Structure formats: C-alpha cells, structure tokens
Amino acid sequence: MESTSVERAFRLLELLQTRRSWPGTELAERLGVPGRTLRRDIERLRGLGYRIAAQRGPVGGYRLATGSDLPPLVFTADEALALAAALASSAANGSAGGSELALTALAKIEQVLPASITRRMRALRSSMALGDAAGVTPGAYPAPLDAGILGVLALACRDSEQVRLRYMNTVGTEAGTDSVRRIEPVALVPRGSRWYLIGRDLERGWRVLRADRITRADPTGLRFPPRTVPGGDPGAFLAAQLGAPPRQHAATILIHAPIDQVQAYMGGFATDFSPAVLPSGEPGTHWCIADTRLETLAGGLLWVRWPFEVVDSPELVALLRDRAAAFAAAAGP
C-alpha cells in the first residue's frame, strides 16, 4: 500500500477500535473518502488478519469482530503510556496473572512502539518502585491520571531532573487550589489504585505526592545528584508515610471451586487465595478479603461465579441476607 493508503488504513482501524459499530457512511465521511474506497480499505485490513464484520441494510455498518487471533492494535501515545501504567500496577500488586506476566507484556509492547513513546514507557518502568499491595479492593478502579504528566515524572525520576509541579490542595484554607512545588523526583510507586511520586521538595524536604493530584508537570532542565529516599526503599518509605490501610472488616470466603479455576477467572481483580477442602472432600478455595466497609466486601463477592459461603463474619452474612431480599424484590415476581 502507498503511504497515504497506509495512513488511512490505520486511521480506519483506530476508528473501528473506538466504537462497537460504525455506519459505513459515517466512516467514509470521517476518512474523507467515497464508499468504494472505504470498502477497499476494509478488505485491506481483513487481509492483514482483522475480522471486520459487515451488516447490510439501512442500519448496516462495520464492526471489529472477536476471533481466535490477536491482530495488531493501534494506540495513541497517551493510550500506550496508560497501558504501561496499568501493567506496571499489575506487576506491583501481583494481579493479572502475576508480576512476571505483566512485565513481559510491557516489554513486548515496548518493542513495537515508536522511539518517542518507548522512551517514556521505559522511563516509567525504570523509575517504578514496588509498593505495598495491601488495601487493594477487588475490582478497584484507578484514580484519574494524566498520562502525559506520568511520562514527565518518569523521565524526571530516571534523569534526576528537577520538575516544577502544580499540586492540588485538599485540606485547610487552600483546599481546592493549586500550589507550585519544585521537586527533585526519585521514584514513582503504585499502591492499590493510585500512583505516588516520592521526591525532595526544595522547600519542604522529602514528600509523598499523589500523582492524580498533580495538575501540571514541567521539566526544568536542572539536574541534581542522584538521591536515595530515607531508608533506601521507596516502597517502605511510602508505607511509613501513609501508614497501613485501615481494614476494619475481614472475612474468609469458601469458594466451591479449585484454586486454579478461581485464580484464572479472578486473578486480575483479587488476590489472597489459598487452597481448601470442601466438606465433600473436593478441592475448594479460601479467599481472604478485608476493607473498611462491609458493603465493599459484599460488592467484591459479585465477581464469584461459583457457590460460596462466608466462614467467619456474621456481620457480612447479615448484610448479604438483607441485600439478597432487596435484590429479589427489585427483580420482581
């Protein structure tokens, strides 16, 4: 394909990946081509292994169909960095099948991306320190995070370069406003669903800053001698600063399924599984869960697809019975 056709084909692929289905007329308008050219580009993508389904008629259109093969994906720079951040967090928390799988997936993605994006991703990985996975709630969503800011912070950590930050204040009389900080960043640490920047504030000394509260990050070009966080371990320093997450409620769940099945199905959302034996003598799984709210524990159980029972929390049992009655009433007769 000539260069303009290649660029148009990638643009078409990017559009197909953003929505479940597209009317053919709208796709052609977005690409600025006639319908005949659109159909030819669709066939080109099919020839590369993409399964693109077509539906005829007045409500017809095109959509990417699921299949057994995994064709190439198209990511923007920010999408690629966001994916890298998610994989790095998975590695830190031991989820998504284990840290090794997450890091090898990250390495494979790095190999096929343009140098400008790869530089930011590798900086992220090299500046990352593993934090304490305690307090991770099953199915927790990450705090909103600007991928561009994360890239600037990662490069600054790697290169020992001062950054000028705007940081959102959340307490005191300045709550809701931004303050300007000059930071010598040392490490980015994922913990639970958030990222934290550890560095030396030129006015306040060593600090832990939540990355999702950084509204702007600008490199200054000023280098500083590489520093080590107090105690030498960024993860331990973060844990000491934040303290252990409060976990007022805990429960052990006996799941009526072997541990390998449970981990394969829920590994991306939860950990703390151990093998167990059911009263019938068949293999089962113990799942230890804890959080500050009983409702969060009950919500995590929605992910369990097998029969289960609460072993040691009468409070959680009472809540489940109450919610079961409410759900039954909502479902109607």
Short mmCIF file of C-alpha atoms in Angstrom, two decimals:
data_model
loop_
_atom_site.label_atom_id
_atom_site.label_comp_id
_atom_site.label_asym_id
_atom_site.label_seq_id
_atom_site.Cartn_x
_atom_site.Cartn_y
_atom_site.Cartn_z
CA MET A 1 0.00 0.00 0.00
CA GLU A 2 1.23 3.52 -0.71
CA SER A 3 1.86 5.80 2.28
CA THR A 4 -1.47 7.67 2.09
CA SER A 5 -3.36 4.39 1.91
CA VAL A 6 -1.42 3.03 4.87
CA GLU A 7 -2.13 6.13 6.94
CA ARG A 8 -5.80 5.96 6.02
CA ALA A 9 -5.98 2.26 6.88
CA PHE A 10 -4.51 2.89 10.32
CA ARG A 11 -6.91 5.76 10.84
CA LEU A 12 -9.77 3.44 9.87
CA LEU A 13 -8.51 0.80 12.31
CA GLU A 14 -8.29 3.39 15.07
CA LEU A 15 -11.90 4.42 14.45
CA LEU A 16 -13.12 0.81 14.44
CA GLN A 17 -11.48 0.26 17.83
CA THR A 18 -13.20 3.25 19.44
CA ARG A 19 -16.83 2.15 18.92
CA ARG A 20 -18.73 -1.10 18.79
CA SER A 21 -20.02 -0.43 15.28
CA TRP A 22 -19.92 2.32 12.65
CA PRO A 23 -22.33 3.15 9.81
CA GLY A 24 -20.43 2.96 6.54
CA THR A 25 -21.45 6.48 5.51
CA GLU A 26 -20.11 7.95 8.75
CA LEU A 27 -16.80 6.08 8.43
CA ALA A 28 -16.39 7.34 4.86
CA GLU A 29 -17.11 10.91 5.99
CA ARG A 30 -14.57 10.66 8.82
CA LEU A 31 -11.91 9.43 6.38
CA GLY A 32 -12.90 11.83 3.62
CA VAL A 33 -13.22 9.10 1.01
CA PRO A 34 -16.05 7.67 -1.11
CA GLY A 35 -17.76 4.44 -0.09
CA ARG A 36 -15.89 2.45 -2.72
CA THR A 37 -12.53 3.46 -1.24
CA LEU A 38 -13.79 2.61 2.26
CA ARG A 39 -14.77 -0.88 1.15
CA ARG A 40 -11.34 -1.36 -0.42
CA ASP A 41 -9.63 -0.29 2.84
CA ILE A 42 -11.85 -2.69 4.80
CA GLU A 43 -10.67 -5.53 2.57
CA ARG A 44 -7.03 -4.49 3.10
CA LEU A 45 -7.47 -4.74 6.87
CA ARG A 46 -9.16 -8.11 6.51
CA GLY A 47 -6.17 -9.28 4.52
CA LEU A 48 -3.93 -8.31 7.46
CA GLY A 49 -5.92 -10.57 9.79
CA TYR A 50 -8.54 -8.22 11.22
CA ARG A 51 -12.01 -9.74 11.44
CA ILE A 52 -14.31 -6.93 10.34
CA ALA A 53 -17.99 -7.83 10.18
CA ALA A 54 -20.33 -6.05 7.80
CA GLN A 55 -24.11 -5.69 8.12
CA ARG A 56 -26.18 -4.65 5.13
CA GLY A 57 -29.33 -2.56 5.10
CA PRO A 58 -30.35 0.92 6.29
CA VAL A 59 -28.88 0.32 9.76
CA GLY A 60 -25.88 -1.59 8.48
CA GLY A 61 -22.24 -0.81 9.02
CA TYR A 62 -18.92 -2.25 10.13
CA ARG A 63 -17.52 -3.52 13.42
CA LEU A 64 -14.46 -5.38 14.65
CA ALA A 65 -15.44 -8.96 15.43
CA THR A 66 -13.86 -11.08 18.13
CA GLY A 67 -11.78 -14.03 16.99
CA SER A 68 -9.15 -16.55 17.98
CA ASP A 69 -6.27 -14.48 16.56
CA LEU A 70 -4.92 -11.28 18.10
CA PRO A 71 -4.15 -8.84 15.29
CA PRO A 72 -2.07 -5.70 15.82
CA LEU A 73 -3.64 -2.93 17.88
CA VAL A 74 -3.26 0.81 17.33
CA PHE A 75 -2.59 3.01 20.36
CA THR A 76 -2.12 6.74 20.68
CA ALA A 77 0.88 7.92 22.72
CA ASP A 78 -1.25 8.59 25.80
CA GLU A 79 -3.09 5.26 25.43
CA ALA A 80 0.24 3.41 25.26
CA LEU A 81 1.54 5.12 28.38
CA ALA A 82 -1.75 4.50 30.21
CA LEU A 83 -1.46 0.81 29.27
CA ALA A 84 2.11 0.76 30.56
CA ALA A 85 0.96 2.29 33.85
CA ALA A 86 -1.77 -0.34 34.21
CA LEU A 87 0.68 -3.17 33.54
CA ALA A 88 3.19 -1.70 35.97
CA SER A 89 0.50 -1.50 38.65
CA SER A 90 -0.47 -5.12 37.94
CA ALA A 91 3.14 -6.14 38.38
CA ALA A 92 3.34 -4.28 41.68
CA ASN A 93 0.11 -5.75 43.01
CA GLY A 94 0.71 -9.28 41.75
CA SER A 95 -2.56 -9.29 39.82
CA ALA A 96 -3.44 -10.12 36.21
CA GLY A 97 -1.75 -13.49 36.44
CA GLY A 98 1.34 -12.36 38.34
CA SER A 99 4.00 -9.68 38.10
CA GLU A 100 6.14 -11.64 35.63
CA LEU A 101 3.35 -11.80 33.03
CA ALA A 102 2.63 -8.08 33.42
CA LEU A 103 6.29 -7.11 32.98
CA THR A 104 6.85 -9.39 29.98
CA ALA A 105 3.71 -7.96 28.34
CA LEU A 106 5.07 -4.48 28.98
CA ALA A 107 8.40 -5.42 27.41
CA LYS A 108 6.67 -6.77 24.29
CA ILE A 109 4.67 -3.57 23.87
CA GLU A 110 7.86 -1.51 24.16
CA GLN A 111 9.48 -3.40 21.29
CA VAL A 112 6.91 -2.35 18.69
CA LEU A 113 6.23 1.28 19.59
CA PRO A 114 7.90 4.41 18.13
CA ALA A 115 11.03 5.57 19.92
CA SER A 116 9.36 8.71 21.31
CA ILE A 117 6.69 6.65 23.11
CA THR A 118 9.07 3.85 24.10
CA ARG A 119 11.36 6.37 25.80
CA ARG A 120 8.53 7.45 28.11
CA MET A 121 7.43 3.87 28.81
CA ARG A 122 10.95 2.68 29.66
CA ALA A 123 11.42 5.69 31.90
CA LEU A 124 8.22 4.75 33.69
CA ARG A 125 9.41 1.19 34.26
CA SER A 126 12.90 2.21 35.39
CA SER A 127 11.54 4.81 37.82
CA MET A 128 8.91 2.50 39.30
CA ALA A 129 9.35 1.08 42.78
CA LEU A 130 7.04 -1.65 44.00
CA GLY A 131 4.75 -0.61 46.82
CA ASP A 132 2.61 -2.47 49.32
CA ALA A 133 -0.35 -4.17 47.66
CA ALA A 134 -2.32 -4.17 50.90
CA GLY A 135 -5.62 -2.39 50.73
CA VAL A 136 -6.30 -3.25 47.11
CA THR A 137 -10.02 -3.66 46.70
CA PRO A 138 -11.21 -6.31 44.20
CA GLY A 139 -12.30 -4.57 41.03
CA ALA A 140 -10.98 -1.17 42.24
CA TYR A 141 -10.70 1.44 39.52
CA PRO A 142 -7.54 3.55 39.23
CA ALA A 143 -7.64 7.21 40.20
CA PRO A 144 -7.86 9.51 37.14
CA LEU A 145 -4.33 10.14 35.89
CA ASP A 146 -2.90 12.26 33.08
CA ALA A 147 -0.64 10.01 31.01
CA GLY A 148 1.43 12.97 29.83
CA ILE A 149 2.14 14.04 33.41
CA LEU A 150 3.09 10.48 34.34
CA GLY A 151 5.54 10.42 31.42
CA VAL A 152 7.18 13.68 32.52
CA LEU A 153 7.54 12.40 36.08
CA ALA A 154 9.00 9.08 34.94
CA LEU A 155 11.63 10.78 32.78
CA ALA A 156 12.50 13.20 35.58
CA CYS A 157 12.99 10.32 38.04
CA ARG A 158 15.20 8.48 35.60
CA ASP A 159 17.29 11.51 34.62
CA SER A 160 17.47 13.15 38.10
CA GLU A 161 15.91 16.33 36.74
CA GLN A 162 14.03 18.89 38.80
CA VAL A 163 10.38 19.43 37.89
CA ARG A 164 8.00 22.28 38.54
CA LEU A 165 4.61 20.98 39.65
CA ARG A 166 1.17 22.36 40.23
CA TYR A 167 -0.33 20.30 43.05
CA MET A 168 -3.99 20.33 44.10
CA ASN A 169 -4.50 21.11 47.78
CA THR A 170 -7.24 19.16 49.55
CA VAL A 171 -7.03 20.32 53.17
CA GLY A 172 -7.02 23.58 55.09
CA THR A 173 -7.88 27.03 53.82
CA GLU A 174 -6.20 26.34 50.46
CA ALA A 175 -8.37 23.30 49.65
CA GLY A 176 -9.42 23.28 46.01
CA THR A 177 -6.49 25.43 44.86
CA ASP A 178 -3.15 24.55 43.30
CA SER A 179 0.23 25.21 44.87
CA VAL A 180 3.51 25.38 42.96
CA ARG A 181 6.17 22.88 44.03
CA ARG A 182 9.77 22.44 42.89
CA ILE A 183 10.61 18.77 43.31
CA GLU A 184 13.64 16.55 42.88
CA PRO A 185 11.76 13.34 41.97
CA VAL A 186 13.22 9.97 42.88
CA ALA A 187 10.60 7.25 42.32
CA LEU A 188 7.04 6.52 41.26
CA VAL A 189 5.31 3.94 43.43
CA PRO A 190 1.96 2.29 42.60
CA ARG A 191 -0.12 1.39 45.61
CA GLY A 192 -3.60 -0.02 45.27
CA SER A 193 -5.41 2.03 42.63
CA ARG A 194 -3.13 5.09 42.88
CA TRP A 195 0.36 6.25 41.91
CA TYR A 196 2.59 8.25 44.24
CA LEU A 197 5.61 10.41 43.50
CA ILE A 198 8.40 10.33 46.08
CA GLY A 199 10.86 13.18 45.94
CA ARG A 200 12.59 16.01 47.75
CA ASP A 201 10.63 19.25 47.82
CA LEU A 202 13.15 22.12 47.69
CA GLU A 203 11.15 23.99 50.36
CA ARG A 204 9.54 21.21 52.42
CA GLY A 205 12.01 18.32 52.31
CA TRP A 206 11.09 14.71 51.46
CA ARG A 207 7.48 14.35 50.38
CA VAL A 208 4.98 11.81 49.03
CA LEU A 209 2.63 13.30 46.42
CA ARG A 210 -0.39 11.65 44.86
CA ALA A 211 0.14 11.65 41.10
CA ASP A 212 -3.58 12.16 40.33
CA ARG A 213 -3.44 15.48 42.24
CA ILE A 214 -0.62 16.82 40.08
CA THR A 215 -2.36 19.05 37.54
CA ARG A 216 0.78 20.07 35.66
CA ALA A 217 4.39 18.93 35.49
CA ASP A 218 7.12 20.83 33.64
CA PRO A 219 10.76 19.73 33.35
CA THR A 220 13.20 22.50 34.29
CA GLY A 221 16.38 21.20 32.66
CA LEU A 222 18.15 21.43 36.05
CA ARG A 223 19.87 18.20 37.08
CA PHE A 224 20.63 17.13 40.65
CA PRO A 225 22.90 14.39 42.07
CA PRO A 226 21.01 11.07 42.18
CA ARG A 227 19.38 10.68 45.57
CA THR A 228 18.18 7.78 47.69
CA VAL A 229 14.98 8.00 49.72
CA PRO A 230 15.37 7.86 53.51
CA GLY A 231 15.83 4.21 54.42
CA GLY A 232 16.74 3.29 50.84
CA ASP A 233 13.42 1.63 49.91
CA PRO A 234 10.78 3.79 48.15
CA GLY A 235 8.04 1.23 48.83
CA ALA A 236 8.84 1.08 52.54
CA PHE A 237 9.10 4.89 52.71
CA LEU A 238 5.65 5.22 51.15
CA ALA A 239 4.17 2.68 53.55
CA ALA A 240 5.69 4.51 56.51
CA GLN A 241 4.32 7.86 55.33
CA LEU A 242 0.81 6.63 54.55
CA GLY A 243 0.54 4.04 57.28
CA ALA A 244 -1.16 0.69 56.95
CA PRO A 245 -4.55 0.98 55.26
CA PRO A 246 -7.34 0.70 57.85
CA ARG A 247 -9.22 -2.55 57.36
CA GLN A 248 -11.97 -2.77 59.96
CA HIS A 249 -13.85 -5.73 58.45
CA ALA A 250 -12.40 -9.05 57.33
CA ALA A 251 -13.91 -12.32 56.17
CA THR A 252 -12.87 -15.69 54.81
CA ILE A 253 -14.89 -16.92 51.83
CA LEU A 254 -15.01 -20.63 50.98
CA ILE A 255 -15.48 -20.90 47.21
CA HIS A 256 -16.70 -24.22 45.83
CA ALA A 257 -14.14 -24.45 43.02
CA PRO A 258 -10.45 -25.43 42.73
CA ILE A 259 -7.96 -22.64 43.26
CA ASP A 260 -6.57 -22.81 39.72
CA GLN A 261 -10.03 -22.10 38.27
CA VAL A 262 -10.65 -19.27 40.72
CA GLN A 263 -7.29 -17.63 40.04
CA ALA A 264 -7.70 -17.95 36.27
CA TYR A 265 -11.09 -16.25 36.42
CA MET A 266 -10.48 -13.65 39.13
CA GLY A 267 -6.73 -13.15 39.11
CA GLY A 268 -6.99 -9.69 37.59
CA PHE A 269 -9.35 -8.47 40.31
CA ALA A 270 -8.27 -10.14 43.53
CA THR A 271 -5.52 -11.99 45.33
CA ASP A 272 -5.22 -13.68 48.74
CA PHE A 273 -6.40 -17.10 47.56
CA SER A 274 -5.36 -20.36 49.22
CA PRO A 275 -6.36 -23.99 48.57
CA ALA A 276 -9.08 -25.52 50.74
CA VAL A 277 -11.03 -28.76 51.03
CA LEU A 278 -14.83 -28.76 50.77
CA PRO A 279 -16.97 -30.87 53.17
CA SER A 280 -17.49 -33.27 50.25
CA GLY A 281 -13.73 -33.80 50.04
CA GLU A 282 -13.45 -31.97 46.71
CA PRO A 283 -10.95 -29.14 46.23
CA GLY A 284 -12.09 -25.63 47.08
CA THR A 285 -10.60 -22.20 47.62
CA HIS A 286 -10.32 -19.86 50.60
CA TRP A 287 -10.45 -16.17 49.73
CA CYS A 288 -9.47 -13.72 52.49
CA ILE A 289 -10.97 -10.25 52.00
CA ALA A 290 -10.82 -7.10 54.14
CA ASP A 291 -11.87 -3.48 53.83
CA THR A 292 -13.14 -0.52 55.81
CA ARG A 293 -16.75 -1.15 54.72
CA LEU A 294 -18.85 -4.30 54.73
CA GLU A 295 -20.57 -3.08 51.56
CA THR A 296 -17.23 -3.23 49.72
CA LEU A 297 -16.75 -6.84 50.79
CA ALA A 298 -20.26 -7.70 49.60
CA GLY A 299 -19.60 -5.97 46.27
CA GLY A 300 -16.44 -7.99 45.73
CA LEU A 301 -18.46 -11.20 46.05
CA LEU A 302 -20.39 -10.28 42.91
CA TRP A 303 -17.33 -11.48 40.98
CA VAL A 304 -17.63 -15.03 42.35
CA ARG A 305 -19.30 -17.25 39.76
CA TRP A 306 -19.37 -20.45 41.89
CA PRO A 307 -21.31 -21.32 45.06
CA PHE A 308 -19.61 -19.90 48.14
CA GLU A 309 -20.11 -19.41 51.85
CA VAL A 310 -18.90 -16.90 54.41
CA VAL A 311 -16.82 -18.74 57.00
CA ASP A 312 -16.20 -16.27 59.81
CA SER A 313 -18.13 -12.98 59.51
CA PRO A 314 -21.69 -12.93 60.90
CA GLU A 315 -21.88 -9.22 60.03
CA LEU A 316 -21.21 -9.91 56.36
CA VAL A 317 -23.73 -12.78 56.37
CA ALA A 318 -26.40 -10.46 57.79
CA LEU A 319 -25.65 -7.82 55.16
CA LEU A 320 -25.81 -10.38 52.34
CA ARG A 321 -29.20 -11.63 53.57
CA ASP A 322 -30.54 -8.08 53.71
CA ARG A 323 -29.21 -7.24 50.24
CA ALA A 324 -30.48 -10.55 48.82
CA ALA A 325 -34.00 -9.64 49.92
CA ALA A 326 -33.66 -6.21 48.32
CA PHE A 327 -32.33 -7.66 45.05
CA ALA A 328 -35.12 -10.25 44.96
CA ALA A 329 -37.73 -7.54 45.43
CA ALA A 330 -36.12 -5.40 42.69
CA ALA A 331 -36.15 -8.36 40.26
CA GLY A 332 -39.91 -8.66 40.65
CA PRO A 333 -42.08 -11.78 40.59
#
